[in-house]
Each structure stands twice: as structure tokens, then as C-alpha cells.
């Protein structure tokens, strides 16, 4: 997507061909595109106004909101019905001779012209993503619109008049500008305030679409189910209801029966008066709403909780089943005092809103489920504890880039036999499940080979061959699957790649020190810090594991004397970037270690971690792992 500086260039460059103000961008054909399109159009209009582009003098809040709604509709239709990359163009056209009105032109193109443009106004089916409201909205907001077909491309365009505002003239605006900025215009319009406008259906529809669009943006970015429920309550109360409650259907968490027969947990209660929330919660928890199976996603009347709301006039309460993907996820209940029934416009708006809440809940549940699986997997891939080595202090830092999933780095410190301890720090090619497979193979093999009495170099030799054999078996299995499917072959880069960089060593404590034997296979070399502050490399580089058949590895042995510190890191440390610079450029890691004189192993690990983080303002883009071993 173009940045705002591109807007300025388009608007101010006199030698640029075409209209004086035009911007365009490409958007991915996914559910994030409508929100990106809305931001893009708002930024373009704001830039043109700030720069004083002549044709932008008539851009009002009303025009900006109409254009955002229109482009949101067109991009949503393109995503839903084409699913391809979407091209968006926004152009200000100066008035023709004899006409004083400038025009804002919006064009949305996709690359699947064989499908018809959605023009019906039917409601989307339960559990589907956000769908457009049809071209009726486009026809209502624009002075003219049309569809242009070209080879491989379909473009829907619309023209909106830009009417210059005369000095001193008041423009028609919605009641609450602050609510507009917060994306809650519809709620303020529809809330039962004494002087609200209710007779203008056009206003209601405009506000509803803005409210739903911005609510979708807020809800879509949340991956915690309780936070989704909290946002739903804050969006609805007090704008559309005096109070609301959200139940989750979850057999493992609840204390009642939900709409679909599952256990129901009361996740959120919200009231305009905070002192009534706890009492309302106690009453609602006693009797979760029971909705008939045939209700669907529409509003269903439920009893008014008069016991909790004593002193308030009775009112109307409605329940909405939260359903996504054909599965009931929970129930949303709203209440408004002093009403015999909710207006149809409000019930329809909340029904649409409840669909978005259900989609957000479904996404958050899937994310949380995946995060839980990843955490369990991560715990199985890393040692439950670091073995204590006589005469040696250790410090470990492990930070996977993806906080919710397994990383490609791993470490281990374990006892291999009487008087022998081994340590390892590795980095698998790739991330996620494929990396987890390799780690799940490498760690047990390392421990088995070490406990069978193999020396350091021999462990690497055999681990290298085991990785190659496993990759060959995986490739043969993949080839068999492709052959059955009628494919032409196996991809060269894929799940059969089992490359591993590994730093592996063995420690044998003795009186006055520790004997260390170490080997590095394609890994950043370990650094040894003396008590005098001198730093040197403690191994020589060798080829990655899982790359070369019949490779013979070598090891080096040295004395880790009292006060000496061995630092082992993965490339997430050495290759940490700040612009074009890396953390280890100019022996940056050695300088950082030299400044750790006098610190114990844990403090050395923490100081290196802090320096790596402070090296750049951006968060790390790779896993971080480091192991510090210090002779006492």
C-alpha cells in the first residue's frame, strides 16, 4: 500500500500526468482488505485537504463518511465474490467548463470478472464472514456508478459530488462528532436520547454501516475471548442498551446449560450504572437464557431481571444466539428500561453486530486452542529443568519470536553418566511444526547417544546421519503420496529439509576446574571470557547437520577454569538487526561479553539479552536463545 508521502506527491507534482489528485493501492483479497481500504481513503482525503488541493475545498465530514462507506462496500463485495487482489483508486476531478461541482471518483477492481456483482440485499447466512449490503447502498450514496469489464478485470466505479462550502455556511453533520471519530456514530444516533433523530432512515442506515464496520475492526484484532465479550459490552452500553450480558457455551468452564445444551459461563455483565453490575451478575448467573433451537441468530425475548434492577422501570430484554461455523458459541442479552419493544432498526443492527461478535469469538477460540497446543508442544521440546553441574553455574535465556508457538531454537543441559554432563544449543531451519519435528527428533537422540557413551564428535557424526536418513524417508513418503495423487514430483524445498545448526559439548568437573569438550556444526561459535576480561572463540566452525553425507566432525577440549565464562548463543543474537547493522558486526558480541566481567552466569545471560533487545527499537524478528556456563 502506498504511504501518505505518496498522496502528497500525487497531489502536488505538476508534471504528473492525469488529474491533480489521484492515489491508488493494491489490497490482498482477504477479510482485512475493507478496513485497509477505509483507512486508505480517509488518509487520502485528509492529505488533500491539508495540502490545499483546489478540488478538495468541498470535502466535508459527510463526504468523507460516504466515501468510506462506499469503498468499504465495494471492497467487501470484491473480496467475498472474487477473492483476488483488489485494486483501489481514489481520484478528485475538477469541474468541467460550465459546471461548478468537483467530483470524487472511487474505483475498485478485481481479477475475476466471471462472477456477478452482488446486488441483492439478503442477510448473510449464519457463521459467514462480513458480507456487503449490495449495490443498493452504492446507488444511494453516489450520483452515478457503473461496472466496466476488461480482459481479466472487473471494475466497479462510483462518483460522489464535491460541493464547495461557502464561507459561513453550516454543513449538515451528525449529532456527535466525537462519536464519529470513535467509529460509534450509529450507536449515538440510535440510542434513545431525548432529542435523537429517529425518522431519517437514511441517517440510520449510514450510521449502522459505520458502526458495524468499525466494530468489526475492533473485534477482529482480539484473540482473547473474554476481551471480545468486554468490547461487545462497551460498544453496546449505553449507546444501544442500558445493560448487556454475554454467556459462553463451553462444557469445560460453565455453571449452567447454554443455548445449544452446553455448559454456559457468564463471561461479561455491563450496566450504565456500575454499582448495579454485581447484583445483575448474581441474578443472571442463576438462570442463563434458554433459546429454542429454531431461533437462529434473530432476537428472542427473555424475562426482565427485575430482582436485580429494583427501582428501575421495567423494560425489554432480548437474547441473540452467537453462532459461527454452524456452532453455538454463546448468547448475547441486552436490556433497555422503559421500552415496550426495541425499534426494528436497533434489533436488526444488534443482530448484525452479534454475528461479528460470534466471528470474533470463533477466531479467538481457534487462536487460543492453537496457542494451548503450541505451549504444550513447547514444554515437551524443552527440558523441564536445567541439570545442576558440580562446580558450574548456568544461565539460560530462551525467547521464541512467536510467543504463542514453538520456535526453531532449543537448548538442553543433562547428565550423561557418572561424572559427565552434556549441553546443547541448536537452531533448526524453519519455524513452527516443521521445526518442532526436528527438535523432537534431535533432543532425544542427543541424550541417547551421549548416555550410550559416544564422544562429542561421534555424537555429531551419528546425529548428522540420522537427520539425513530421516529426511530421505520423509522424501520417499512424500513422493509416494504425490505419485498416488498423480503429481509430477516432490518440491525441492519443503518438509523434507532437516537442517540443524548445533553447538554441543561435554563437561567433566575435576578438582580446580572443569574439562570442556565442544564442537560447533554450522552454529555461532562459543566465546570464552577470562577473569581478566579477555574474550576468545572456543571452537572452530564446521558444516551444518543434515546437509553432507558421511561428514566427519571434530571436537576441541580446553579447561574451563575458576571464574571463566562460556557464552553460547543462536543466530537470533548474533544476527539481530538495526537497519543494515547486525549485533555481532565488528565483534559486537565479544565486546558485550567483555563488559560482563565480575557478573555471575545468570546476570551475564540477562545482560546480553538486554543488550540484544536494546540494539534496535524494533522487536526481535528471530528466536533468541543463549546459554552461559561459568566455572566457580
Coordinates of C-alpha atoms in Angstrom, one line a residue:
X1 CA 0.0 0.0 0.0
X2 CA 1.2 3.5 -0.7
X3 CA 2.3 5.7 2.2
X4 CA 1.0 9.2 2.9
X5 CA 4.0 10.7 1.2
X6 CA 2.7 9.2 -2.0
X7 CA -0.5 11.1 -1.5
X8 CA 1.5 14.3 -1.3
X9 CA 3.5 13.5 -4.4
X10 CA 0.4 12.7 -6.4
X11 CA -1.3 15.9 -5.4
X12 CA 1.5 18.4 -5.8
X13 CA 3.6 17.2 -8.7
X14 CA 2.7 19.5 -11.6
X15 CA 4.3 17.4 -14.2
X16 CA 2.5 14.2 -13.2
X17 CA 0.0 13.2 -15.9
X18 CA -3.7 12.8 -15.2
X19 CA -5.9 14.5 -12.7
X20 CA -4.3 16.7 -10.0
X21 CA -5.2 14.4 -7.1
X22 CA -5.2 10.6 -7.6
X23 CA -3.9 7.7 -5.4
X24 CA -4.1 4.0 -5.9
X25 CA -3.2 0.9 -3.9
X26 CA -3.4 -2.9 -4.1
X27 CA -5.1 -4.8 -1.3
X28 CA -5.0 -8.6 -0.6
X29 CA -8.1 -10.5 -1.2
X30 CA -8.8 -11.3 2.4
X31 CA -11.1 -10.0 5.2
X32 CA -8.5 -7.3 6.2
X33 CA -9.0 -5.5 2.9
X34 CA -12.1 -3.5 3.7
X35 CA -10.6 -2.0 6.8
X36 CA -7.4 -1.2 5.0
X37 CA -9.4 0.5 2.2
X38 CA -11.3 2.6 4.7
X39 CA -8.0 3.8 6.2
X40 CA -6.5 4.5 2.8
X41 CA -9.4 6.7 1.6
X42 CA -9.6 8.7 4.9
X43 CA -5.8 9.3 4.7
X44 CA -6.1 10.4 1.0
X45 CA -8.9 12.9 1.7
X46 CA -7.1 14.3 4.8
X47 CA -3.9 14.8 2.9
X48 CA -5.6 16.5 0.0
X49 CA -7.4 18.8 2.4
X50 CA -4.2 19.6 4.4
X51 CA -2.3 20.3 1.2
X52 CA -5.0 22.7 -0.1
X53 CA -5.7 20.9 -3.3
X54 CA -8.2 23.2 -5.1
X55 CA -10.7 20.4 -5.7
X56 CA -10.6 19.4 -2.0
X57 CA -12.2 22.6 -0.8
X58 CA -15.6 20.9 -0.7
X59 CA -14.5 17.8 1.2
X60 CA -16.8 17.6 4.3
X61 CA -17.1 15.1 7.1
X62 CA -20.3 13.9 5.3
X63 CA -18.5 13.3 2.0
X64 CA -15.6 11.5 3.8
X65 CA -18.0 9.2 5.7
X66 CA -20.0 8.5 2.5
X67 CA -16.8 7.7 0.6
X68 CA -15.5 5.4 3.3
X69 CA -18.8 3.5 3.5
X70 CA -19.0 3.2 -0.3
X71 CA -15.4 1.9 -0.7
X72 CA -15.9 -0.5 2.2
X73 CA -18.9 -1.9 0.4
X74 CA -17.2 -2.2 -2.9
X75 CA -14.0 -3.8 -1.5
X76 CA -16.1 -6.2 0.7
X77 CA -18.0 -7.3 -2.4
X78 CA -14.7 -7.8 -4.3
X79 CA -13.2 -9.9 -1.5
X80 CA -16.3 -12.0 -1.0
X81 CA -17.2 -12.6 -4.6
X82 CA -13.9 -12.6 -6.4
X83 CA -11.3 -13.4 -3.7
X84 CA -8.4 -11.9 -5.7
X85 CA -6.1 -9.0 -5.2
X86 CA -8.2 -5.8 -5.1
X87 CA -7.1 -2.6 -6.8
X88 CA -8.4 0.7 -5.3
X89 CA -8.2 4.1 -7.0
X90 CA -9.4 7.4 -5.4
X91 CA -9.4 10.5 -7.6
X92 CA -10.6 14.1 -7.3
X93 CA -11.8 15.5 -10.6
X94 CA -12.0 19.3 -11.2
X95 CA -15.3 20.6 -12.5
X96 CA -16.0 20.6 -16.3
X97 CA -16.5 24.0 -18.0
X98 CA -19.9 25.3 -17.1
X99 CA -20.2 23.1 -14.1
X100 CA -19.1 24.3 -10.6
X101 CA -19.1 20.9 -8.9
X102 CA -16.0 18.8 -8.5
X103 CA -16.3 15.0 -8.3
X104 CA -14.7 12.3 -6.1
X105 CA -14.3 9.1 -8.1
X106 CA -13.8 5.7 -6.5
X107 CA -12.8 2.6 -8.5
X108 CA -12.5 -0.9 -7.1
X109 CA -11.2 -3.6 -9.4
X110 CA -10.8 -7.3 -9.0
X111 CA -9.5 -10.0 -11.3
X112 CA -12.4 -12.4 -11.5
X113 CA -14.9 -10.9 -13.9
X114 CA -16.8 -14.1 -14.5
X115 CA -18.7 -13.7 -11.2
X116 CA -21.7 -11.4 -11.0
X117 CA -21.6 -8.4 -8.7
X118 CA -23.8 -8.8 -5.6
X119 CA -26.9 -6.8 -5.9
X120 CA -29.3 -8.5 -3.5
X121 CA -30.0 -7.2 0.0
X122 CA -30.5 -10.5 1.7
X123 CA -28.9 -11.2 5.0
X124 CA -25.8 -13.3 5.1
X125 CA -26.1 -16.8 6.4
X126 CA -25.2 -17.5 10.0
X127 CA -21.5 -18.0 10.6
X128 CA -20.3 -16.4 7.4
X129 CA -17.8 -13.5 7.2
X130 CA -18.8 -9.9 6.8
X131 CA -20.7 -9.5 3.6
X132 CA -21.6 -6.3 1.7
X133 CA -25.1 -4.8 1.7
X134 CA -25.3 -4.9 -2.1
X135 CA -25.1 -2.2 -4.7
X136 CA -28.3 -0.5 -3.4
X137 CA -26.0 1.3 -1.0
X138 CA -23.7 2.4 -3.8
X139 CA -26.6 3.7 -5.8
X140 CA -28.0 5.6 -2.8
X141 CA -24.7 7.3 -1.9
X142 CA -23.3 8.2 -5.4
X143 CA -24.6 10.4 -8.1
X144 CA -23.7 7.8 -10.7
X145 CA -22.0 4.4 -10.7
X146 CA -21.2 1.6 -13.2
X147 CA -19.3 -1.6 -13.9
X148 CA -16.5 -1.8 -16.5
X149 CA -15.3 -5.1 -17.8
X150 CA -11.8 -5.5 -19.3
X151 CA -9.8 -8.7 -20.1
X152 CA -9.2 -10.3 -16.7
X153 CA -10.5 -7.3 -14.7
X154 CA -13.9 -6.1 -13.4
X155 CA -14.1 -2.5 -12.1
X156 CA -17.0 -1.1 -10.2
X157 CA -16.8 2.8 -10.1
X158 CA -18.8 5.4 -8.3
X159 CA -18.9 9.2 -8.5
X160 CA -19.7 11.4 -5.5
X161 CA -20.2 15.2 -5.9
X162 CA -17.9 17.5 -4.0
X163 CA -19.9 20.6 -3.3
X164 CA -17.8 23.6 -2.2
X165 CA -18.9 25.0 1.2
X166 CA -19.4 28.8 1.2
X167 CA -17.9 30.9 4.0
X168 CA -20.2 30.9 7.0
X169 CA -22.4 28.1 5.7
X170 CA -23.1 25.3 8.1
X171 CA -22.8 21.8 6.8
X172 CA -25.2 19.0 7.8
X173 CA -23.5 16.8 10.4
X174 CA -24.4 14.0 12.7
X175 CA -25.2 14.8 16.3
X176 CA -22.0 13.7 17.9
X177 CA -18.7 14.5 16.1
X178 CA -16.7 12.8 18.9
X179 CA -18.6 9.6 18.4
X180 CA -17.9 9.8 14.6
X181 CA -14.2 9.9 15.3
X182 CA -14.5 6.9 17.6
X183 CA -16.5 4.9 14.9
X184 CA -19.6 4.8 17.1
X185 CA -21.8 7.3 15.1
X186 CA -24.7 4.8 14.7
X187 CA -24.9 3.9 18.3
X188 CA -25.2 7.6 19.3
X189 CA -27.9 8.2 16.7
X190 CA -29.9 5.1 17.6
X191 CA -29.6 5.3 21.4
X192 CA -32.8 6.5 23.0
X193 CA -31.7 10.0 23.9
X194 CA -34.4 12.7 24.3
X195 CA -33.6 14.7 21.1
X196 CA -32.2 12.0 18.9
X197 CA -33.3 11.9 15.2
X198 CA -35.2 8.6 14.5
X199 CA -37.3 9.5 11.5
X200 CA -34.5 9.7 9.0
X201 CA -33.9 6.2 7.8
X202 CA -31.0 7.3 5.6
X203 CA -29.2 8.6 8.6
X204 CA -29.9 5.3 10.5
X205 CA -28.5 3.2 7.6
X206 CA -25.4 5.3 7.2
X207 CA -24.7 5.2 10.9
X208 CA -25.4 1.5 11.2
X209 CA -22.9 0.6 8.5
X210 CA -20.2 2.8 10.0
X211 CA -20.8 1.3 13.4
X212 CA -20.7 -2.2 12.1
X213 CA -17.6 -1.6 10.0
X214 CA -15.6 -0.1 12.8
X215 CA -16.9 -2.6 15.4
X216 CA -15.6 -5.3 13.1
X217 CA -12.2 -3.8 13.1
X218 CA -12.1 -3.6 16.9
X219 CA -13.3 -7.2 17.4
X220 CA -11.2 -8.8 14.6
X221 CA -8.0 -7.8 16.3
X222 CA -8.7 -9.6 19.6
X223 CA -7.5 -13.1 20.4
X224 CA -8.9 -13.4 23.9
X225 CA -12.5 -14.5 24.3
X226 CA -13.1 -12.5 27.5
X227 CA -11.7 -9.4 25.9
X228 CA -14.1 -9.9 22.9
X229 CA -17.0 -10.1 25.5
X230 CA -15.8 -6.9 27.2
X231 CA -15.6 -5.0 24.0
X232 CA -19.1 -6.1 23.0
X233 CA -20.4 -4.8 26.3
X234 CA -18.6 -1.4 25.9
X235 CA -19.8 -1.0 22.4
X236 CA -23.5 -1.6 23.2
X237 CA -23.8 0.1 26.6
X238 CA -25.0 2.8 27.0
X239 CA -25.4 3.5 23.3
X240 CA -27.9 0.9 22.4
X241 CA -28.9 -0.7 25.7
X242 CA -28.9 0.0 29.4
X243 CA -27.2 -3.3 30.2
X244 CA -25.9 -6.4 28.4
X245 CA -24.5 -9.8 29.3
X246 CA -22.5 -12.3 27.3
X247 CA -22.6 -16.1 28.0
X248 CA -20.1 -18.5 26.6
X249 CA -21.1 -22.1 25.7
X250 CA -18.3 -24.2 27.0
X251 CA -18.7 -27.5 28.7
X252 CA -15.4 -27.2 30.5
X253 CA -16.0 -23.7 32.0
X254 CA -19.6 -23.2 32.9
X255 CA -22.1 -23.5 35.6
X256 CA -25.4 -23.8 33.7
X257 CA -26.8 -25.0 30.4
X258 CA -26.3 -23.0 27.3
X259 CA -28.4 -22.4 24.2
X260 CA -27.1 -25.5 22.5
X261 CA -27.1 -27.7 25.5
X262 CA -23.5 -26.9 26.5
X263 CA -22.4 -25.5 29.8
X264 CA -22.9 -21.8 29.9
X265 CA -20.4 -19.4 31.6
X266 CA -21.4 -15.8 32.2
X267 CA -18.4 -14.0 30.8
X268 CA -19.4 -10.4 30.9
X269 CA -22.0 -8.1 32.5
X270 CA -22.2 -4.4 31.8
X271 CA -24.6 -1.8 33.1
X272 CA -24.8 2.0 32.7
X273 CA -24.6 2.2 36.5
X274 CA -21.5 0.4 37.7
X275 CA -23.0 -0.2 41.2
X276 CA -25.6 -2.4 39.7
X277 CA -23.3 -4.7 37.8
X278 CA -22.5 -7.2 40.6
X279 CA -26.2 -7.6 41.6
X280 CA -27.2 -8.0 38.0
X281 CA -24.5 -10.7 37.6
X282 CA -25.7 -12.6 40.6
X283 CA -29.2 -12.7 39.3
X284 CA -28.3 -13.6 35.7
X285 CA -25.9 -16.4 36.8
X286 CA -28.9 -18.2 38.4
X287 CA -30.7 -18.6 35.2
X288 CA -28.8 -18.5 31.9
X289 CA -31.0 -17.8 28.9
X290 CA -32.6 -20.8 27.1
X291 CA -33.2 -20.2 23.5
X292 CA -35.2 -22.6 21.3
X293 CA -33.2 -24.4 18.6
X294 CA -35.3 -22.8 15.9
X295 CA -34.4 -19.2 16.9
X296 CA -31.4 -18.8 14.7
X297 CA -29.5 -15.5 15.0
X298 CA -32.5 -13.3 15.4
X299 CA -33.8 -11.5 18.6
X300 CA -35.6 -13.6 21.2
X301 CA -37.5 -12.1 24.1
X302 CA -36.2 -13.1 27.6
X303 CA -37.6 -12.2 31.1
X304 CA -36.6 -8.8 32.5
X305 CA -34.3 -9.3 35.6
X306 CA -36.5 -7.2 37.9
X307 CA -34.9 -8.6 41.0
X308 CA -31.6 -7.1 40.1
X309 CA -32.9 -3.9 38.7
X310 CA -35.2 -2.9 41.6
X311 CA -36.0 0.8 41.5
X312 CA -35.7 1.0 37.7
X313 CA -38.8 0.9 35.4
X314 CA -39.3 -2.5 33.8
X315 CA -38.2 -2.8 30.2
X316 CA -37.4 -5.1 27.4
X317 CA -34.7 -7.7 27.2
X318 CA -33.6 -9.6 24.1
X319 CA -31.3 -12.5 23.6
X320 CA -29.2 -13.3 20.5
X321 CA -27.5 -16.6 19.9
X322 CA -23.8 -16.2 19.0
X323 CA -23.2 -18.7 16.2
X324 CA -20.3 -19.2 13.9
X325 CA -19.5 -22.1 11.6
X326 CA -22.7 -23.8 12.5
X327 CA -21.8 -24.0 16.1
X328 CA -23.4 -22.1 19.0
X329 CA -20.7 -20.2 20.9
X330 CA -22.7 -18.3 23.4
X331 CA -25.6 -15.9 23.9
X332 CA -25.8 -12.1 24.0
X333 CA -28.5 -10.5 26.0
X334 CA -29.4 -6.8 26.0
X335 CA -31.9 -4.8 28.0
X336 CA -33.4 -1.3 27.9
X337 CA -35.6 0.1 30.7
X338 CA -38.8 1.9 29.8
X339 CA -39.3 0.3 26.4
X340 CA -42.2 -1.9 25.4
X341 CA -40.1 -3.2 22.5
X342 CA -36.9 -2.3 20.7
X343 CA -37.2 -0.5 17.4
X344 CA -36.7 -2.8 14.4
X345 CA -33.7 -0.7 13.3
X346 CA -32.0 -1.4 16.6
X347 CA -32.8 -5.1 16.7
X348 CA -31.5 -5.6 13.1
X349 CA -28.4 -3.7 13.9
X350 CA -27.6 -5.7 17.0
X351 CA -28.3 -8.9 15.1
X352 CA -25.7 -7.9 12.6
X353 CA -23.4 -6.9 15.5
X354 CA -23.9 -10.2 17.2
X355 CA -22.7 -12.0 14.1
X356 CA -19.5 -10.1 14.2
X357 CA -19.1 -10.9 17.9
X358 CA -19.6 -14.6 17.1
X359 CA -17.0 -14.5 14.4
X360 CA -14.5 -12.7 16.7
X361 CA -15.2 -15.4 19.4
X362 CA -14.7 -18.2 16.9
X363 CA -11.4 -16.7 15.8
X364 CA -10.2 -16.1 19.4
X365 CA -11.1 -19.6 20.4
X366 CA -9.2 -21.1 17.5
X367 CA -6.2 -18.9 18.3
X368 CA -6.3 -19.9 22.0
X369 CA -6.7 -23.5 21.1
X370 CA -3.7 -23.4 18.8
X371 CA -1.7 -21.4 21.4
X372 CA -2.5 -24.0 24.1
X373 CA -1.4 -26.8 21.7
X374 CA 1.8 -24.9 20.9
X375 CA 2.5 -24.3 24.6
X376 CA 2.1 -28.0 25.4
X377 CA 4.3 -28.8 22.5
X378 CA 6.9 -26.2 23.5
X379 CA 7.1 -27.7 27.0
X380 CA 7.7 -31.1 25.5
X381 CA 10.5 -29.8 23.3
X382 CA 12.5 -28.0 26.1
X383 CA 13.9 -29.5 29.2
X384 CA 11.7 -29.3 32.3
X385 CA 14.8 -28.1 34.2
X386 CA 18.5 -27.4 33.7
X387 CA 20.7 -30.0 35.3
X388 CA 22.9 -28.8 38.1
X389 CA 26.6 -29.4 37.3
X390 CA 29.1 -29.5 40.2
X391 CA 31.4 -26.5 40.1
X392 CA 29.5 -24.8 37.3
X393 CA 26.8 -22.1 37.4
X394 CA 24.5 -21.8 34.4
X395 CA 22.2 -19.1 33.0
X396 CA 19.6 -19.6 30.2
X397 CA 17.6 -17.2 28.1
X398 CA 15.0 -18.6 25.7
X399 CA 12.6 -16.3 23.8
X400 CA 10.7 -17.7 20.8
X401 CA 9.7 -15.0 18.3
X402 CA 6.2 -16.3 18.3
X403 CA 5.1 -16.1 21.9
X404 CA 2.2 -18.5 21.3
X405 CA 4.1 -21.2 19.3
X406 CA 7.2 -23.3 19.3
X407 CA 10.4 -21.7 18.0
X408 CA 13.2 -23.2 16.0
X409 CA 15.8 -22.8 18.8
X410 CA 16.3 -25.3 21.6
X411 CA 18.7 -26.0 24.4
X412 CA 19.4 -28.8 26.8
X413 CA 21.7 -29.5 29.8
X414 CA 21.6 -33.0 31.2
X415 CA 23.7 -35.6 33.0
X416 CA 25.1 -38.3 30.6
X417 CA 26.7 -40.6 33.1
X418 CA 28.9 -40.8 36.2
X419 CA 30.9 -37.5 36.3
X420 CA 29.7 -36.4 32.8
X421 CA 27.3 -33.6 31.9
X422 CA 26.4 -32.5 28.4
X423 CA 24.9 -29.3 27.0
X424 CA 23.5 -28.4 23.6
X425 CA 22.2 -25.3 21.9
X426 CA 20.6 -25.7 18.5
X427 CA 18.7 -23.9 15.8
X428 CA 16.5 -25.7 13.3
X429 CA 15.9 -24.4 9.8
X430 CA 12.4 -23.0 9.7
X431 CA 9.8 -22.4 12.4
X432 CA 6.6 -23.9 13.7
X433 CA 5.5 -27.5 13.3
X434 CA 8.4 -28.5 10.9
X435 CA 11.0 -27.1 13.3
X436 CA 9.2 -28.9 16.2
X437 CA 9.5 -32.2 14.4
X438 CA 13.3 -31.8 14.0
X439 CA 13.7 -30.7 17.6
X440 CA 11.5 -33.6 18.7
X441 CA 14.0 -35.9 17.0
X442 CA 17.3 -34.2 17.8
X443 CA 16.9 -33.8 21.6
X444 CA 16.1 -37.4 22.4
X445 CA 18.8 -38.7 20.0
X446 CA 21.4 -36.4 21.7
X447 CA 20.6 -37.7 25.1
X448 CA 20.5 -41.3 24.0
X449 CA 23.8 -41.1 22.1
X450 CA 25.5 -39.3 25.0
X451 CA 24.3 -41.8 27.5
X452 CA 25.5 -44.6 25.3
X453 CA 29.0 -43.3 25.8
X454 CA 29.7 -41.7 22.4
X455 CA 32.1 -38.9 22.4
X456 CA 31.2 -35.3 21.3
X457 CA 32.4 -35.7 17.7
X458 CA 30.8 -39.1 17.4
X459 CA 27.5 -37.8 18.6
X460 CA 27.5 -35.2 15.8
X461 CA 28.5 -37.8 13.2
X462 CA 25.6 -40.0 14.1
X463 CA 23.1 -37.2 14.6
X464 CA 24.1 -35.9 11.1
X465 CA 23.4 -39.4 9.6
X466 CA 20.2 -39.8 11.5
X467 CA 18.9 -36.5 10.1
X468 CA 19.8 -37.4 6.6
X469 CA 18.2 -40.8 6.9
X470 CA 15.0 -39.3 8.3
X471 CA 14.9 -36.7 5.5
X472 CA 15.3 -39.5 2.9
X473 CA 12.4 -41.5 4.5
X474 CA 10.3 -38.4 4.6
X475 CA 11.1 -37.6 0.9
X476 CA 10.2 -41.2 -0.1
X477 CA 6.9 -40.9 1.7
X478 CA 6.1 -37.6 0.1
X479 CA 7.0 -39.0 -3.3
X480 CA 4.6 -41.9 -2.8
X481 CA 1.8 -39.5 -1.8
X482 CA 2.5 -37.4 -4.9
X483 CA 2.6 -40.4 -7.1
X484 CA -0.8 -41.6 -5.8
X485 CA -2.2 -38.2 -6.4
X486 CA -0.9 -38.1 -10.0
X487 CA 1.7 -35.4 -9.3
X488 CA 4.9 -34.8 -11.2
X489 CA 7.3 -34.8 -8.3
X490 CA 8.3 -33.6 -4.9
X491 CA 9.1 -30.0 -4.2
X492 CA 12.7 -29.3 -3.6
X493 CA 12.0 -27.0 -0.6
X494 CA 9.6 -28.4 1.8
X495 CA 9.0 -30.6 4.8
X496 CA 11.9 -33.0 3.9
X497 CA 14.5 -30.4 4.7
X498 CA 16.1 -31.2 8.1
X499 CA 19.0 -28.8 8.5
X500 CA 20.2 -28.1 12.0
X501 CA 22.9 -25.9 13.5
X502 CA 24.2 -27.3 16.8
X503 CA 26.6 -26.4 19.5
X504 CA 27.2 -29.5 21.6
X505 CA 29.6 -30.1 24.5
X506 CA 30.6 -32.3 27.4
X507 CA 31.7 -31.2 30.8
X508 CA 33.8 -33.2 33.3
X509 CA 34.3 -31.5 36.6
X510 CA 37.5 -32.2 38.5
X511 CA 39.4 -30.6 41.4
X512 CA 40.2 -27.0 40.5
X513 CA 38.2 -26.8 37.2
X514 CA 36.1 -28.3 34.6
X515 CA 37.2 -30.1 31.4
X516 CA 35.1 -29.0 28.4
X517 CA 34.9 -30.7 25.1
X518 CA 32.9 -28.9 22.4
X519 CA 32.0 -28.9 18.7
X520 CA 30.1 -26.5 16.6
X521 CA 28.2 -27.6 13.5
X522 CA 27.2 -24.5 11.5
X523 CA 26.5 -22.6 14.7
X524 CA 27.7 -19.3 16.0
X525 CA 30.9 -20.0 17.8
X526 CA 31.0 -20.0 21.6
X527 CA 33.0 -17.3 23.3
X528 CA 35.2 -17.8 26.4
X529 CA 35.6 -14.9 28.9
X530 CA 38.6 -15.0 31.2
X531 CA 38.6 -13.3 34.7
X532 CA 40.9 -10.7 33.2
X533 CA 38.3 -9.6 30.6
X534 CA 39.9 -11.3 27.6
X535 CA 37.5 -12.9 25.1
X536 CA 38.3 -15.7 22.6
X537 CA 36.5 -18.2 20.4
X538 CA 36.3 -21.6 22.0
X539 CA 35.6 -23.8 18.9
X540 CA 36.1 -23.9 15.1
X541 CA 33.3 -23.7 12.5
X542 CA 32.0 -26.9 10.8
X543 CA 29.2 -27.7 8.4
X544 CA 25.5 -27.9 9.4
X545 CA 24.0 -31.2 10.4
X546 CA 21.7 -32.9 7.9
X547 CA 23.5 -31.4 4.8
X548 CA 26.5 -33.5 3.8
X549 CA 26.6 -37.3 3.7
X550 CA 29.3 -39.1 5.8
X551 CA 30.7 -35.8 7.2
X552 CA 33.3 -36.4 9.9
X553 CA 33.1 -33.9 12.8
X554 CA 35.9 -32.9 15.2
X555 CA 35.9 -31.5 18.7
X556 CA 38.1 -29.4 20.9
X557 CA 39.0 -29.8 24.6
X558 CA 40.0 -27.0 27.0
X559 CA 40.0 -26.3 30.7
X560 CA 37.2 -24.1 32.0
X561 CA 39.0 -22.6 35.0
X562 CA 37.5 -20.9 38.0
X563 CA 36.0 -17.5 37.1
X564 CA 35.9 -18.3 33.3
X565 CA 32.6 -17.9 31.5
X566 CA 31.5 -19.8 28.3
X567 CA 28.8 -18.0 26.3
X568 CA 26.8 -19.9 23.7
X569 CA 24.2 -18.2 21.5
X570 CA 22.0 -18.8 18.5
X571 CA 21.9 -16.6 15.4
X572 CA 18.9 -14.7 16.8
X573 CA 21.6 -12.9 19.0
X574 CA 24.4 -12.5 16.5
X575 CA 22.2 -11.5 13.6
X576 CA 19.9 -9.1 15.5
X577 CA 19.4 -6.2 13.1
X578 CA 19.3 -2.4 13.4
X579 CA 18.9 -1.1 9.9
X580 CA 21.8 -2.6 8.0
X581 CA 23.9 -3.4 11.1
X582 CA 23.9 -6.7 12.9
X583 CA 24.6 -7.1 16.6
X584 CA 27.8 -9.1 16.0
X585 CA 29.3 -6.7 13.4
X586 CA 32.8 -5.7 14.4
X587 CA 32.8 -8.4 17.1
X588 CA 29.9 -6.8 18.8
X589 CA 29.1 -9.9 20.8
X590 CA 32.7 -10.2 22.1
X591 CA 32.6 -6.6 23.2
X592 CA 29.3 -7.2 25.0
X593 CA 30.7 -10.2 26.8
X594 CA 33.9 -8.4 27.7
X595 CA 31.8 -5.9 29.6
X596 CA 30.3 -8.7 31.8
X597 CA 33.4 -9.2 33.9
X598 CA 32.6 -9.9 37.6
X599 CA 29.0 -11.0 36.9
X600 CA 27.6 -14.4 37.7
X601 CA 26.2 -16.7 35.0
X602 CA 22.6 -15.5 35.4
X603 CA 23.5 -11.9 35.3
X604 CA 25.7 -12.4 32.2
X605 CA 22.7 -14.0 30.4
X606 CA 20.4 -11.2 31.4
X607 CA 22.8 -8.5 30.4
X608 CA 23.4 -10.0 26.9
X609 CA 19.6 -10.4 26.5
X610 CA 19.1 -6.8 27.4
X611 CA 21.8 -5.5 25.1
X612 CA 20.3 -7.5 22.2
X613 CA 16.9 -6.0 22.8
X614 CA 18.3 -2.5 23.1
X615 CA 20.2 -2.9 19.8
X616 CA 17.1 -2.0 17.8
X617 CA 13.8 -0.2 18.5
X618 CA 12.0 -3.0 16.7
X619 CA 11.2 -6.3 18.4
X620 CA 13.4 -9.3 17.6
X621 CA 12.5 -11.0 14.3
X622 CA 14.0 -14.3 15.3
X623 CA 14.1 -16.6 18.2
X624 CA 16.6 -15.8 21.0
X625 CA 18.5 -18.4 22.9
X626 CA 21.7 -18.2 24.9
X627 CA 23.4 -20.5 27.4
X628 CA 26.0 -19.3 29.9
X629 CA 28.3 -21.7 31.8
X630 CA 30.6 -20.3 34.4
X631 CA 33.2 -22.3 36.5
X632 CA 33.0 -21.4 40.2

